[in-house]
């Protein structure tokens, strides 16, 4: 596939061309919070930071979405009817996050309508990470600062330009249709490759996680979990900031014969999440709830998806108010299982 | 992705055509569906009261292709309270589904089937029982054991005699505490599992009831020598989507909604918190 070069001073023109056929989402800073939003005409994305505080999953899976409306005429669906969505400037970890959530929302049995409508004909242009943060650990979980999973185009930031490498045929087609986009030269491509190699080399060597799943399975009833949970507040900042957490609730709101059905992000960290009508709750303690989160990502999803349900973005590390670090948990779990001789 | 994406969250309209009081806290609603539905024994639907909410129920009427559907519901929470208080004949609600896998009756072919139900668990069991009756000659015997708190807490009492007259079918009842005029057994439903006259190795079990009942039924069955892979439990978990997306009903890597709700005990027994 051809590679392209986009001068940074031509970015606005590039995004305007994309906006002719796509609703273009990119990182923005608003009220001191960084997140993804649809760009206003003429607005440039905020690209002077690595990852947004809020994960980009809300582009395809809004935090709150009205899915049905009820009134005297009956029930109507209120799905997204805008242009196909293009995401510009997502990081490789988050692009991989889309793939992991999609495996749940579009599985062999059921296709999640509201996710699928937004994902249809969408384009993902990611920007690789020249200088991964200290909280980043994509290379622990099968990713990397220039991993292409989930991207249609991967961009490398050389300082004054982006070298655009199409990953999918769709990405190639869209790039070919952008006017005034230069072809990248061998020299440009070499420059990009050097940056990619340097970025990966800058990340500390990851531990081997081959025995993580079997260690966790073996430790399920171990007091180890009480230590893991000891300082957890159950605030769920980790799940809401996670690009692969997808739990939701469905609630109705109504007044005087008119109402709406809303789908809203939920979290396995709250006791109400599993509390049944009878009052019974299968996950009564915070220990059982944090354990559920870690087991889901590092054991159950290995069974259902064949890989960890974590992309190593590090948001849970930086957003936790009591400094619980999932990397410390991973290392501790493997060591505990080994020391106790319980690892399967 | 397909060109036309089906909206699995959109309920079809259903009209209440009858409301039957079963016990002081349980009623059956009969719905006329605006579109035909085909469901297998054990599968469930999501019932919408527009503007109030949605909740999952296994129909209590005969499985198959139907224009009408019965759902038997205990007053137990926000949605079900609203149903009991407000939803009457002529009202419009929404139904989507069916969801879940349902019972693997093909696997039971040539064997005995033991049906163990407690409380409002009899409601979904009724669809299971009618599903068994549809192919009764496939099974050596169908033995039905039901328990309830008191004689007044059984649903479908007027049908028990008819069920017992079906070929190689028997029905035994028990109540938790003795009551004047009661001629059946006394004690929780596990007392009916003490003196089974069935070849245990040749018997499959389906069971539905509260978590605590499922737990003690399972323990009793295992004590009696049942194969964990012969025990199918209709699991209770809070659900929202019914489709394996919202993630609240998981037991290990299984979703009760998508993979159940009737789970093979042998497959889930090594996962935590099976009975909460």
Coordinates of C-alpha atoms in Angstrom, one line a residue:
Chain A
X1 CA 0.0 0.0 0.0
X2 CA 1.1 3.6 -0.7
X3 CA 2.3 5.7 2.2
X4 CA 1.5 9.4 2.4
X5 CA 2.9 12.5 4.0
X6 CA 0.7 15.2 5.6
X7 CA 2.4 18.5 6.5
X8 CA 1.1 19.6 9.9
X9 CA 0.2 23.0 8.5
X10 CA -2.1 21.2 6.0
X11 CA -3.9 19.3 8.8
X12 CA -6.9 21.6 8.8
X13 CA -7.4 21.1 5.1
X14 CA -7.0 17.3 5.5
X15 CA -9.7 17.3 8.2
X16 CA -12.0 19.5 6.2
X17 CA -11.8 17.0 3.3
X18 CA -12.6 14.2 5.7
X19 CA -15.5 16.2 7.1
X20 CA -17.1 16.3 3.6
X21 CA -18.0 12.6 4.0
X22 CA -17.5 11.8 7.7
X23 CA -18.4 13.2 11.1
X24 CA -14.8 13.8 12.3
X25 CA -14.0 13.0 15.9
X26 CA -10.7 14.0 17.4
X27 CA -9.2 14.8 20.8
X28 CA -10.3 18.2 22.3
X29 CA -9.8 19.9 25.6
X30 CA -13.0 21.3 27.2
X31 CA -13.4 22.5 30.8
X32 CA -9.9 21.1 31.6
X33 CA -10.9 17.6 30.6
X34 CA -9.5 15.9 27.5
X35 CA -11.8 13.7 25.5
X36 CA -12.9 12.9 22.0
X37 CA -15.6 15.1 20.4
X38 CA -16.9 15.9 16.9
X39 CA -14.8 18.8 15.5
X40 CA -16.7 22.0 14.8
X41 CA -16.0 23.5 11.4
X42 CA -12.5 25.1 11.5
X43 CA -11.6 23.6 14.9
X44 CA -8.3 21.9 15.2
X45 CA -7.8 18.9 17.4
X46 CA -5.8 19.1 20.6
X47 CA -2.8 16.9 20.0
X48 CA -0.2 18.0 22.5
X49 CA -0.8 15.2 24.9
X50 CA -0.7 11.4 24.6
X51 CA -4.0 10.0 25.8
X52 CA -7.3 11.7 26.5
X53 CA -8.6 11.4 30.1
X54 CA -11.9 10.0 28.9
X55 CA -11.5 7.0 26.7
X56 CA -12.7 7.3 23.1
X57 CA -15.2 4.4 23.4
X58 CA -17.9 7.0 23.8
X59 CA -17.6 7.9 20.1
X60 CA -19.3 4.6 19.2
X61 CA -20.9 3.9 22.5
X62 CA -22.0 7.1 24.2
X63 CA -21.9 7.3 28.0
X64 CA -25.7 8.0 27.9
X65 CA -27.8 7.3 24.8
X66 CA -31.6 7.5 24.3
X67 CA -32.4 4.3 22.4
X68 CA -36.2 4.3 22.4
X69 CA -38.9 6.9 22.7
X70 CA -42.4 6.1 24.0
X71 CA -45.5 8.2 23.4
X72 CA -49.1 7.8 22.5
X73 CA -48.1 6.8 18.9
X74 CA -46.1 3.8 20.3
X75 CA -42.4 3.0 20.5
X76 CA -39.7 4.5 18.2
X77 CA -36.0 3.7 18.0
X78 CA -33.7 6.8 18.1
X79 CA -30.5 5.5 16.5
X80 CA -27.7 7.6 15.2
X81 CA -28.5 9.0 11.8
X82 CA -25.5 11.2 11.1
X83 CA -22.6 10.7 8.6
X84 CA -20.3 7.8 9.0
X85 CA -17.8 8.5 11.7
X86 CA -14.0 9.1 11.2
X87 CA -11.8 9.2 14.3
X88 CA -8.6 11.1 14.0
X89 CA -5.8 11.0 16.5
X90 CA -6.7 8.0 18.6
X91 CA -3.8 6.2 20.1
X92 CA -3.0 2.6 19.1
X93 CA -4.1 1.2 22.5
X94 CA -7.5 2.9 22.1
X95 CA -7.8 1.7 18.5
X96 CA -7.3 -1.8 19.8
X97 CA -9.9 -1.1 22.4
X98 CA -12.5 -0.6 19.7
X99 CA -11.7 -4.2 18.4
X100 CA -12.1 -5.7 21.9
X101 CA -15.4 -4.0 22.6
X102 CA -16.6 -4.9 19.1
X103 CA -16.0 -8.6 19.7
X104 CA -18.6 -8.3 22.5
X105 CA -21.1 -6.0 20.8
X106 CA -21.0 -7.9 17.5
X107 CA -20.6 -11.6 18.3
X108 CA -21.7 -14.7 16.6
X109 CA -25.2 -14.6 18.0
X110 CA -26.2 -10.9 18.3
X111 CA -25.2 -7.6 16.8
X112 CA -25.6 -4.6 19.1
X113 CA -27.7 -2.3 17.0
X114 CA -26.7 1.0 18.5
X115 CA -22.9 0.2 18.4
X116 CA -23.1 -1.3 14.9
X117 CA -25.0 1.8 13.4
X118 CA -22.2 4.1 14.6
X119 CA -19.4 1.7 13.5
X120 CA -20.8 1.2 10.1
X121 CA -18.4 2.6 7.4
X122 CA -16.3 4.3 10.1
X123 CA -12.6 5.2 9.6
X124 CA -10.0 5.1 12.4
X125 CA -6.8 7.1 11.9
X126 CA -4.5 6.6 14.8
X127 CA -1.3 8.4 15.8
X128 CA 1.5 6.3 17.2
X129 CA 3.2 7.2 20.5
X130 CA 6.8 8.6 20.1
X131 CA 7.2 8.9 23.8
X132 CA 5.1 6.4 25.8
X133 CA 4.2 7.6 29.3
X134 CA 5.4 5.9 32.5
X135 CA 1.9 4.6 33.1
X136 CA 1.7 3.0 29.6
X137 CA 2.1 -0.7 29.3
X138 CA 0.6 -1.7 25.9
X139 CA 3.7 -3.8 25.3
X140 CA 2.7 -6.1 28.3
X141 CA -0.6 -7.1 26.7
X142 CA 0.3 -7.7 23.0
X143 CA 0.2 -4.1 21.8
X144 CA 2.8 -1.5 21.2
X145 CA 3.2 2.3 20.7
X146 CA 2.7 1.8 16.9
X147 CA 0.4 -1.3 16.9
X148 CA -2.0 -1.2 14.0
X149 CA -4.8 -3.3 15.4
X150 CA -8.1 -1.5 15.0
X151 CA -6.7 1.3 12.8
X152 CA -7.4 2.0 9.1
X153 CA -4.5 4.3 8.9
X154 CA -1.5 4.7 11.3
X155 CA 0.2 8.0 11.5
X156 CA 3.7 8.7 12.7
X157 CA 4.4 12.2 14.0
X158 CA 7.9 13.3 12.7
X159 CA 7.6 16.8 14.3
X160 CA 6.6 18.8 11.2
X161 CA 4.5 16.1 9.4
X162 CA 2.5 12.9 9.8
X163 CA 3.6 9.9 7.8
X164 CA 0.4 8.1 7.0
X165 CA 0.5 4.3 6.6
X166 CA -2.8 2.8 5.5
X167 CA -3.6 -0.5 7.3
X168 CA -6.9 -1.5 5.8
X169 CA -8.1 -1.3 2.2
X170 CA -10.7 1.2 3.3
X171 CA -8.0 3.4 4.8
X172 CA -6.0 3.2 1.6
X173 CA -9.0 4.1 -0.5
X174 CA -9.9 7.1 1.7
X175 CA -6.3 8.4 1.7
X176 CA -6.0 8.0 -2.1
X177 CA -9.1 10.2 -2.4
X178 CA -7.7 13.1 -0.3
X179 CA -6.5 15.8 -2.6
X180 CA -3.0 17.3 -2.3
X181 CA -1.7 14.5 -0.1
X182 CA 1.9 13.9 -0.9
X183 CA 3.3 10.4 -1.3
X184 CA 5.9 9.6 1.4
X185 CA 9.5 9.1 0.1
X186 CA 11.8 6.2 1.2
X187 CA 13.5 8.8 3.4
X188 CA 10.2 9.7 5.1
X189 CA 9.4 6.1 5.7
X190 CA 12.8 5.4 7.2
X191 CA 12.4 8.4 9.5
X192 CA 9.0 7.0 10.7
X193 CA 10.5 3.5 11.2
X194 CA 13.3 5.0 13.3
X195 CA 10.8 6.8 15.5
X196 CA 8.8 3.6 15.9
X197 CA 11.8 1.6 16.9
X198 CA 13.0 4.2 19.4
X199 CA 9.5 4.4 21.0
X200 CA 9.3 0.7 21.6
X201 CA 12.9 0.6 22.9
X202 CA 12.0 3.4 25.4
X203 CA 9.5 1.2 27.2
X204 CA 10.8 -1.1 30.0
X205 CA 10.9 -4.8 29.2
X206 CA 7.6 -6.3 30.1
X207 CA 7.3 -9.4 32.3
X208 CA 6.1 -12.7 30.8
X209 CA 2.4 -13.0 31.3
X210 CA 2.0 -16.6 30.0
X211 CA 1.0 -17.8 33.4
X212 CA -1.2 -14.9 34.4
X213 CA -4.5 -16.6 33.6
X214 CA -3.7 -19.9 35.2
X215 CA -2.3 -18.0 38.3
X216 CA -5.5 -16.0 38.7
X217 CA -7.7 -19.1 38.2
X218 CA -5.7 -20.9 40.9
X219 CA -5.8 -18.0 43.3
X220 CA -9.6 -17.4 43.0
X221 CA -10.3 -18.2 46.7
X222 CA -7.0 -17.0 48.0
X223 CA -6.7 -14.3 50.7
X224 CA -4.4 -12.6 48.2
X225 CA -7.5 -10.8 46.9
X226 CA -8.2 -9.1 50.3
X227 CA -4.8 -7.5 50.0
X228 CA -5.4 -6.4 46.4
X229 CA -8.7 -4.8 47.5
X230 CA -7.6 -3.4 50.8
X231 CA -7.4 0.2 49.7
X232 CA -10.0 0.1 46.9
X233 CA -12.7 2.7 47.4
X234 CA -15.0 1.1 44.8
X235 CA -15.3 4.5 43.0
X236 CA -15.2 2.8 39.5
X237 CA -12.8 5.5 38.0
X238 CA -10.9 2.5 36.6
X239 CA -13.9 1.1 34.7
X240 CA -15.3 4.4 33.4
X241 CA -11.8 5.5 32.2
X242 CA -11.2 2.1 30.6
X243 CA -11.4 1.8 26.8
X244 CA -12.4 -1.8 27.0
X245 CA -15.0 -1.8 29.8
X246 CA -18.4 -2.0 28.2
X247 CA -20.9 -2.7 31.0
X248 CA -24.1 -0.9 30.7
X249 CA -27.6 -0.5 32.2
X250 CA -30.9 0.1 30.5
X251 CA -33.3 2.5 32.3
X252 CA -36.7 4.1 31.4
X253 CA -37.6 7.6 32.3
X254 CA -41.2 8.9 31.8
X255 CA -43.5 11.7 32.6
X256 CA -47.2 12.1 31.7
X257 CA -47.4 9.2 29.2
X258 CA -44.2 10.1 27.4
X259 CA -40.9 8.5 28.1
X260 CA -37.5 7.4 26.9
X261 CA -35.4 4.3 27.3
X262 CA -31.7 5.1 28.0
X263 CA -28.6 3.0 27.7
X264 CA -26.0 4.2 30.1
X265 CA -22.5 3.1 31.1
X266 CA -22.5 1.0 34.2
X267 CA -19.8 -0.6 36.3
X268 CA -19.2 -4.0 37.9
X269 CA -17.6 -2.0 40.8
X270 CA -21.0 -0.9 42.2
X271 CA -23.0 -3.2 44.5
X272 CA -26.3 -2.4 42.6
X273 CA -24.8 -3.8 39.4
X274 CA -25.7 -7.4 40.4
X275 CA -28.3 -6.8 43.1
X276 CA -31.3 -8.9 42.3
X277 CA -35.0 -8.0 42.7
X278 CA -35.1 -10.4 45.7
X279 CA -32.4 -8.4 47.5
X280 CA -29.9 -11.1 46.9
X281 CA -26.5 -10.0 45.6
X282 CA -24.0 -12.5 44.2
X283 CA -21.2 -9.9 44.6
X284 CA -21.7 -8.4 48.0
X285 CA -18.1 -7.3 48.8
X286 CA -15.8 -4.9 47.1
X287 CA -13.3 -7.7 47.0
X288 CA -15.6 -9.8 44.9
X289 CA -16.2 -6.9 42.6
X290 CA -12.6 -5.9 42.0
X291 CA -11.8 -9.6 41.6
X292 CA -14.6 -9.7 38.9
X293 CA -12.9 -6.9 37.0
X294 CA -9.5 -8.4 37.0
X295 CA -10.7 -12.0 36.4
X296 CA -12.8 -10.7 33.5
X297 CA -9.9 -8.9 31.8
X298 CA -7.2 -11.4 32.5
X299 CA -8.9 -14.8 32.6
X300 CA -12.5 -14.8 31.3
X301 CA -11.7 -12.7 28.2
X302 CA -8.7 -15.0 27.4
X303 CA -11.4 -17.8 27.2
X304 CA -14.0 -15.8 25.2
X305 CA -11.7 -13.7 23.0
X306 CA -8.3 -15.4 23.0
X307 CA -6.5 -12.4 24.5
X308 CA -6.5 -10.1 27.5
X309 CA -9.3 -7.6 27.7
X310 CA -6.8 -4.9 28.5
X311 CA -4.9 -2.7 26.1
X312 CA -2.4 -1.3 28.5
X313 CA -3.4 2.4 28.1
X314 CA -2.7 3.1 31.8
X315 CA -5.8 5.2 32.4
X316 CA -6.8 3.1 35.4
X317 CA -3.3 3.6 36.8
X318 CA -3.4 7.4 36.5
X319 CA -7.1 7.8 37.4
X320 CA -7.1 5.7 40.6
X321 CA -7.5 8.0 43.6
X322 CA -5.7 5.5 45.9
X323 CA -2.9 4.6 43.4
X324 CA -3.9 1.0 42.7
X325 CA -1.6 0.0 39.8
X326 CA -2.8 -2.9 37.7
X327 CA 0.8 -3.7 36.7
X328 CA 1.7 -4.3 40.4
X329 CA -1.4 -6.5 40.7
X330 CA -0.3 -8.6 37.7
X331 CA 3.2 -9.0 38.9
X332 CA 2.0 -9.8 42.4
X333 CA -0.5 -12.4 41.2
X334 CA 2.0 -14.3 39.2
X335 CA 4.5 -14.2 42.1
X336 CA 1.9 -15.3 44.7
X337 CA 0.8 -18.2 42.6
X338 CA 4.4 -19.3 42.0
X339 CA 5.3 -18.9 45.7
X340 CA 2.3 -20.9 46.8
X341 CA 2.9 -23.5 44.2
X342 CA -0.7 -23.3 43.0
X343 CA -0.3 -22.0 39.5
X344 CA -1.9 -24.5 37.2
Chain B
X1 CA -21.3 -5.8 8.9
X2 CA -24.7 -6.5 7.3
X3 CA -26.4 -3.7 5.3
X4 CA -29.6 -3.9 7.3
X5 CA -28.8 -4.2 11.0
X6 CA -31.6 -5.7 13.1
X7 CA -32.5 -3.7 16.2
X8 CA -32.3 -6.4 18.9
X9 CA -33.4 -3.8 21.5
X10 CA -36.7 -2.9 19.8
X11 CA -39.7 -4.6 21.4
X12 CA -42.7 -5.8 19.4
X13 CA -46.1 -4.6 20.6
X14 CA -48.2 -6.9 22.7
X15 CA -51.7 -6.4 24.1
X16 CA -52.8 -7.8 27.5
X17 CA -55.8 -10.0 26.8
X18 CA -56.2 -11.7 30.2
X19 CA -54.9 -11.4 33.7
X20 CA -55.2 -14.5 36.0
X21 CA -54.5 -14.3 39.7
X22 CA -52.5 -17.4 40.6
X23 CA -51.6 -16.7 44.3
X24 CA -51.7 -13.6 46.5
X25 CA -48.4 -12.4 45.0
X26 CA -48.3 -14.1 41.6
X27 CA -50.3 -13.3 38.5
X28 CA -50.3 -14.6 34.9
X29 CA -50.6 -12.1 32.0
X30 CA -51.7 -13.4 28.6
X31 CA -50.4 -11.3 25.8
X32 CA -51.5 -11.1 22.1
X33 CA -48.4 -10.6 20.1
X34 CA -48.4 -8.2 17.1
X35 CA -45.8 -10.5 15.5
X36 CA -45.6 -14.3 15.8
X37 CA -42.8 -15.6 18.1
X38 CA -41.1 -19.0 18.2
X39 CA -39.5 -20.0 21.4
X40 CA -38.0 -23.2 22.8
X41 CA -38.6 -24.4 26.4
X42 CA -36.3 -22.5 28.7
X43 CA -35.8 -19.5 26.5
X44 CA -36.9 -16.1 27.9
X45 CA -38.2 -12.8 26.7
X46 CA -37.7 -9.2 27.8
X47 CA -41.0 -7.6 28.8
X48 CA -41.3 -3.8 28.5
X49 CA -43.7 -1.6 30.3
X50 CA -43.1 1.6 28.2
X51 CA -41.5 4.3 30.3
X52 CA -41.2 2.1 33.4
X53 CA -38.7 -0.5 32.4
X54 CA -37.8 -3.9 31.2
X55 CA -37.3 -7.2 32.9
X56 CA -36.6 -10.8 31.8
X57 CA -39.1 -13.6 32.1
X58 CA -39.4 -17.1 30.8
X59 CA -42.9 -17.6 29.4
X60 CA -45.1 -20.0 31.3
X61 CA -47.1 -21.1 28.2
X62 CA -46.4 -23.9 25.8
X63 CA -43.2 -23.4 23.7
X64 CA -43.4 -23.4 19.9
X65 CA -44.7 -20.8 17.4
X66 CA -47.3 -18.7 19.1
X67 CA -49.5 -15.6 18.6
X68 CA -50.2 -15.5 22.4
X69 CA -47.9 -15.8 25.3
X70 CA -48.4 -16.3 29.0
X71 CA -46.0 -14.8 31.5
X72 CA -46.4 -15.6 35.2
X73 CA -44.9 -13.0 37.5
X74 CA -44.1 -12.6 41.2
X75 CA -44.4 -9.1 42.6
X76 CA -40.7 -8.5 43.4
X77 CA -39.4 -5.1 42.4
X78 CA -40.0 -1.9 40.5
X79 CA -41.1 -3.3 37.2
X80 CA -43.1 -6.2 38.6
X81 CA -44.8 -4.0 41.2
X82 CA -45.9 -1.7 38.4
X83 CA -47.2 -4.7 36.4
X84 CA -49.2 -6.0 39.4
X85 CA -50.6 -2.5 40.2
X86 CA -51.3 -1.1 36.8
X87 CA -51.2 -3.5 33.8
X88 CA -54.7 -4.7 32.9
X89 CA -56.6 -6.1 30.0
X90 CA -56.3 -4.0 26.9
X91 CA -53.0 -2.4 27.9
X92 CA -50.1 -2.4 25.5
X93 CA -46.6 -3.5 26.5
X94 CA -43.5 -4.6 24.5
X95 CA -41.8 -7.9 24.2
X96 CA -38.4 -8.8 22.6
X97 CA -36.8 -12.1 22.3
X98 CA -36.7 -15.0 22.7
X99 CA -33.2 -15.1 24.2
X100 CA -31.0 -17.8 25.7
X101 CA -30.4 -21.4 24.6
X102 CA -33.2 -23.2 26.4
X103 CA -33.2 -26.8 27.6
X104 CA -31.2 -29.4 25.6
X105 CA -34.0 -31.8 25.4
X106 CA -32.3 -33.8 22.7
X107 CA -29.7 -34.8 25.1
X108 CA -32.3 -36.1 27.5
X109 CA -33.8 -38.5 24.9
X110 CA -34.1 -42.1 26.1
X111 CA -33.5 -41.1 29.8
X112 CA -35.6 -40.0 32.8
X113 CA -36.3 -36.3 33.4
X114 CA -36.6 -35.1 37.0
X115 CA -38.3 -31.6 37.2
X116 CA -37.6 -29.8 40.5
X117 CA -39.3 -26.4 41.1
X118 CA -39.9 -24.1 44.0
X119 CA -42.1 -21.1 44.5
X120 CA -42.5 -18.9 41.4
X121 CA -39.9 -21.2 39.8
X122 CA -42.9 -23.2 38.8
X123 CA -43.8 -20.6 36.2
X124 CA -40.9 -21.1 33.8
X125 CA -41.0 -24.9 34.7
X126 CA -44.5 -25.0 33.2
X127 CA -43.1 -24.1 29.7
X128 CA -40.4 -26.7 30.3
X129 CA -43.0 -29.4 31.3
X130 CA -45.2 -28.6 28.2
X131 CA -42.0 -28.8 26.2
X132 CA -41.4 -32.3 27.6
X133 CA -45.1 -33.3 27.0
X134 CA -44.7 -32.4 23.3
X135 CA -42.3 -35.3 23.0
X136 CA -43.1 -37.4 26.0
X137 CA -42.3 -40.7 24.2
X138 CA -38.7 -39.5 23.9
X139 CA -38.3 -40.0 27.7
X140 CA -38.5 -43.0 30.0
X141 CA -40.2 -41.0 32.7
X142 CA -41.0 -37.5 33.7
X143 CA -41.0 -37.0 37.4
X144 CA -42.2 -33.6 38.7
X145 CA -41.4 -32.4 42.2
X146 CA -42.7 -29.1 43.3
X147 CA -42.4 -27.2 46.6
X148 CA -44.0 -24.0 47.9
X149 CA -44.2 -22.3 51.3
X150 CA -47.9 -23.1 51.8
X151 CA -50.7 -24.7 49.7
X152 CA -51.8 -21.2 48.6
X153 CA -48.4 -20.5 47.1
X154 CA -48.6 -23.1 44.3
X155 CA -49.5 -21.8 40.8
X156 CA -51.3 -24.0 38.3
X157 CA -52.8 -26.3 40.9
X158 CA -55.8 -27.0 38.7
X159 CA -53.4 -28.6 36.1
X160 CA -51.4 -31.0 38.4
X161 CA -54.0 -33.8 38.2
X162 CA -54.0 -33.6 34.4
X163 CA -50.2 -33.7 34.2
X164 CA -50.1 -36.8 36.4
X165 CA -52.4 -38.6 34.0
X166 CA -49.9 -38.1 31.1
X167 CA -48.0 -41.2 30.1
X168 CA -45.2 -42.2 32.5
X169 CA -45.5 -38.9 34.4
X170 CA -45.8 -38.3 38.1
X171 CA -46.3 -35.2 40.2
X172 CA -45.4 -34.9 43.9
X173 CA -45.9 -31.7 46.0
X174 CA -44.5 -30.5 49.3
X175 CA -45.1 -27.5 51.5
X176 CA -42.5 -26.0 53.9
X177 CA -44.7 -26.2 57.0
X178 CA -47.8 -28.4 57.6
X179 CA -51.1 -26.8 57.0
X180 CA -54.7 -27.9 57.9
X181 CA -56.2 -30.1 55.2
X182 CA -52.9 -30.7 53.4
X183 CA -52.4 -34.3 52.3
X184 CA -49.1 -34.0 50.5
X185 CA -45.5 -34.1 51.8
X186 CA -44.2 -31.5 54.3
X187 CA -40.7 -30.0 54.2
X188 CA -38.6 -28.0 51.7
X189 CA -38.4 -29.4 48.2
X190 CA -35.2 -31.4 48.9
X191 CA -37.3 -33.9 51.0
X192 CA -38.8 -35.1 47.7
X193 CA -35.3 -36.0 46.5
X194 CA -34.6 -38.3 49.5
X195 CA -36.6 -41.3 48.3
X196 CA -36.3 -41.1 44.5
X197 CA -37.5 -44.3 42.7
X198 CA -35.4 -43.4 39.6
X199 CA -32.2 -44.9 38.2
X200 CA -30.0 -41.9 39.1
X201 CA -27.4 -42.6 36.4
X202 CA -30.1 -42.6 33.8
X203 CA -31.7 -39.3 34.9
X204 CA -31.4 -35.7 33.8
X205 CA -32.6 -32.9 36.1
X206 CA -34.0 -29.5 35.3
X207 CA -34.6 -27.1 38.2
X208 CA -35.8 -23.6 38.8
X209 CA -36.4 -21.6 42.0
X210 CA -34.6 -19.2 44.2
X211 CA -30.8 -19.3 44.5
X212 CA -30.9 -20.9 47.9
X213 CA -33.2 -23.6 46.7
X214 CA -31.0 -24.3 43.7
X215 CA -28.0 -24.6 46.0
X216 CA -29.6 -27.1 48.3
X217 CA -31.2 -29.1 45.5
X218 CA -27.9 -29.4 43.8
X219 CA -26.1 -30.4 47.0
X220 CA -28.8 -33.1 47.6
X221 CA -28.6 -34.4 44.0
X222 CA -24.8 -34.6 44.2
X223 CA -25.1 -36.4 47.5
X224 CA -27.5 -38.9 45.8
X225 CA -24.9 -39.6 43.2
X226 CA -26.1 -37.4 40.2
X227 CA -23.6 -36.5 37.5
X228 CA -23.0 -32.8 37.7
X229 CA -23.4 -32.8 33.9
X230 CA -26.9 -34.2 34.2
X231 CA -28.1 -31.2 36.3
X232 CA -29.5 -28.1 34.5
X233 CA -30.2 -25.1 36.7
X234 CA -32.3 -22.1 35.7
X235 CA -29.9 -19.5 37.1
X236 CA -31.0 -16.2 38.6
X237 CA -29.0 -13.2 37.9
X238 CA -29.8 -9.5 37.4
X239 CA -29.9 -8.8 33.6
X240 CA -30.3 -5.7 31.4
X241 CA -29.8 -6.6 27.8
X242 CA -30.5 -10.3 27.5
X243 CA -27.9 -10.6 24.8
X244 CA -24.5 -11.1 26.5
X245 CA -23.5 -7.4 26.1
X246 CA -24.3 -5.5 29.4
X247 CA -22.2 -8.0 31.4
X248 CA -24.0 -8.2 34.7
X249 CA -25.1 -11.8 34.6
X250 CA -21.8 -13.6 34.1
X251 CA -20.6 -16.7 35.9
X252 CA -16.9 -16.9 34.9
X253 CA -16.8 -16.6 31.1
X254 CA -20.5 -17.6 30.7
X255 CA -23.4 -15.2 30.4
X256 CA -26.6 -16.5 32.0
X257 CA -28.6 -14.7 29.4
X258 CA -26.9 -15.8 26.2
X259 CA -25.6 -19.2 27.3
X260 CA -28.4 -20.1 29.6
X261 CA -30.5 -19.3 31.5
X262 CA -30.6 -23.0 32.1
X263 CA -26.9 -23.8 32.8
X264 CA -25.4 -27.2 33.0
X265 CA -24.0 -27.4 36.5
X266 CA -21.0 -29.5 35.4
X267 CA -19.9 -26.6 33.2
X268 CA -20.2 -23.8 35.8
X269 CA -19.4 -25.7 39.0
X270 CA -15.7 -24.7 39.0
X271 CA -16.5 -21.1 38.7
X272 CA -17.0 -18.9 41.7
X273 CA -20.2 -17.8 43.3
X274 CA -22.5 -20.1 41.3
X275 CA -25.1 -19.7 44.0
X276 CA -24.0 -16.3 45.0

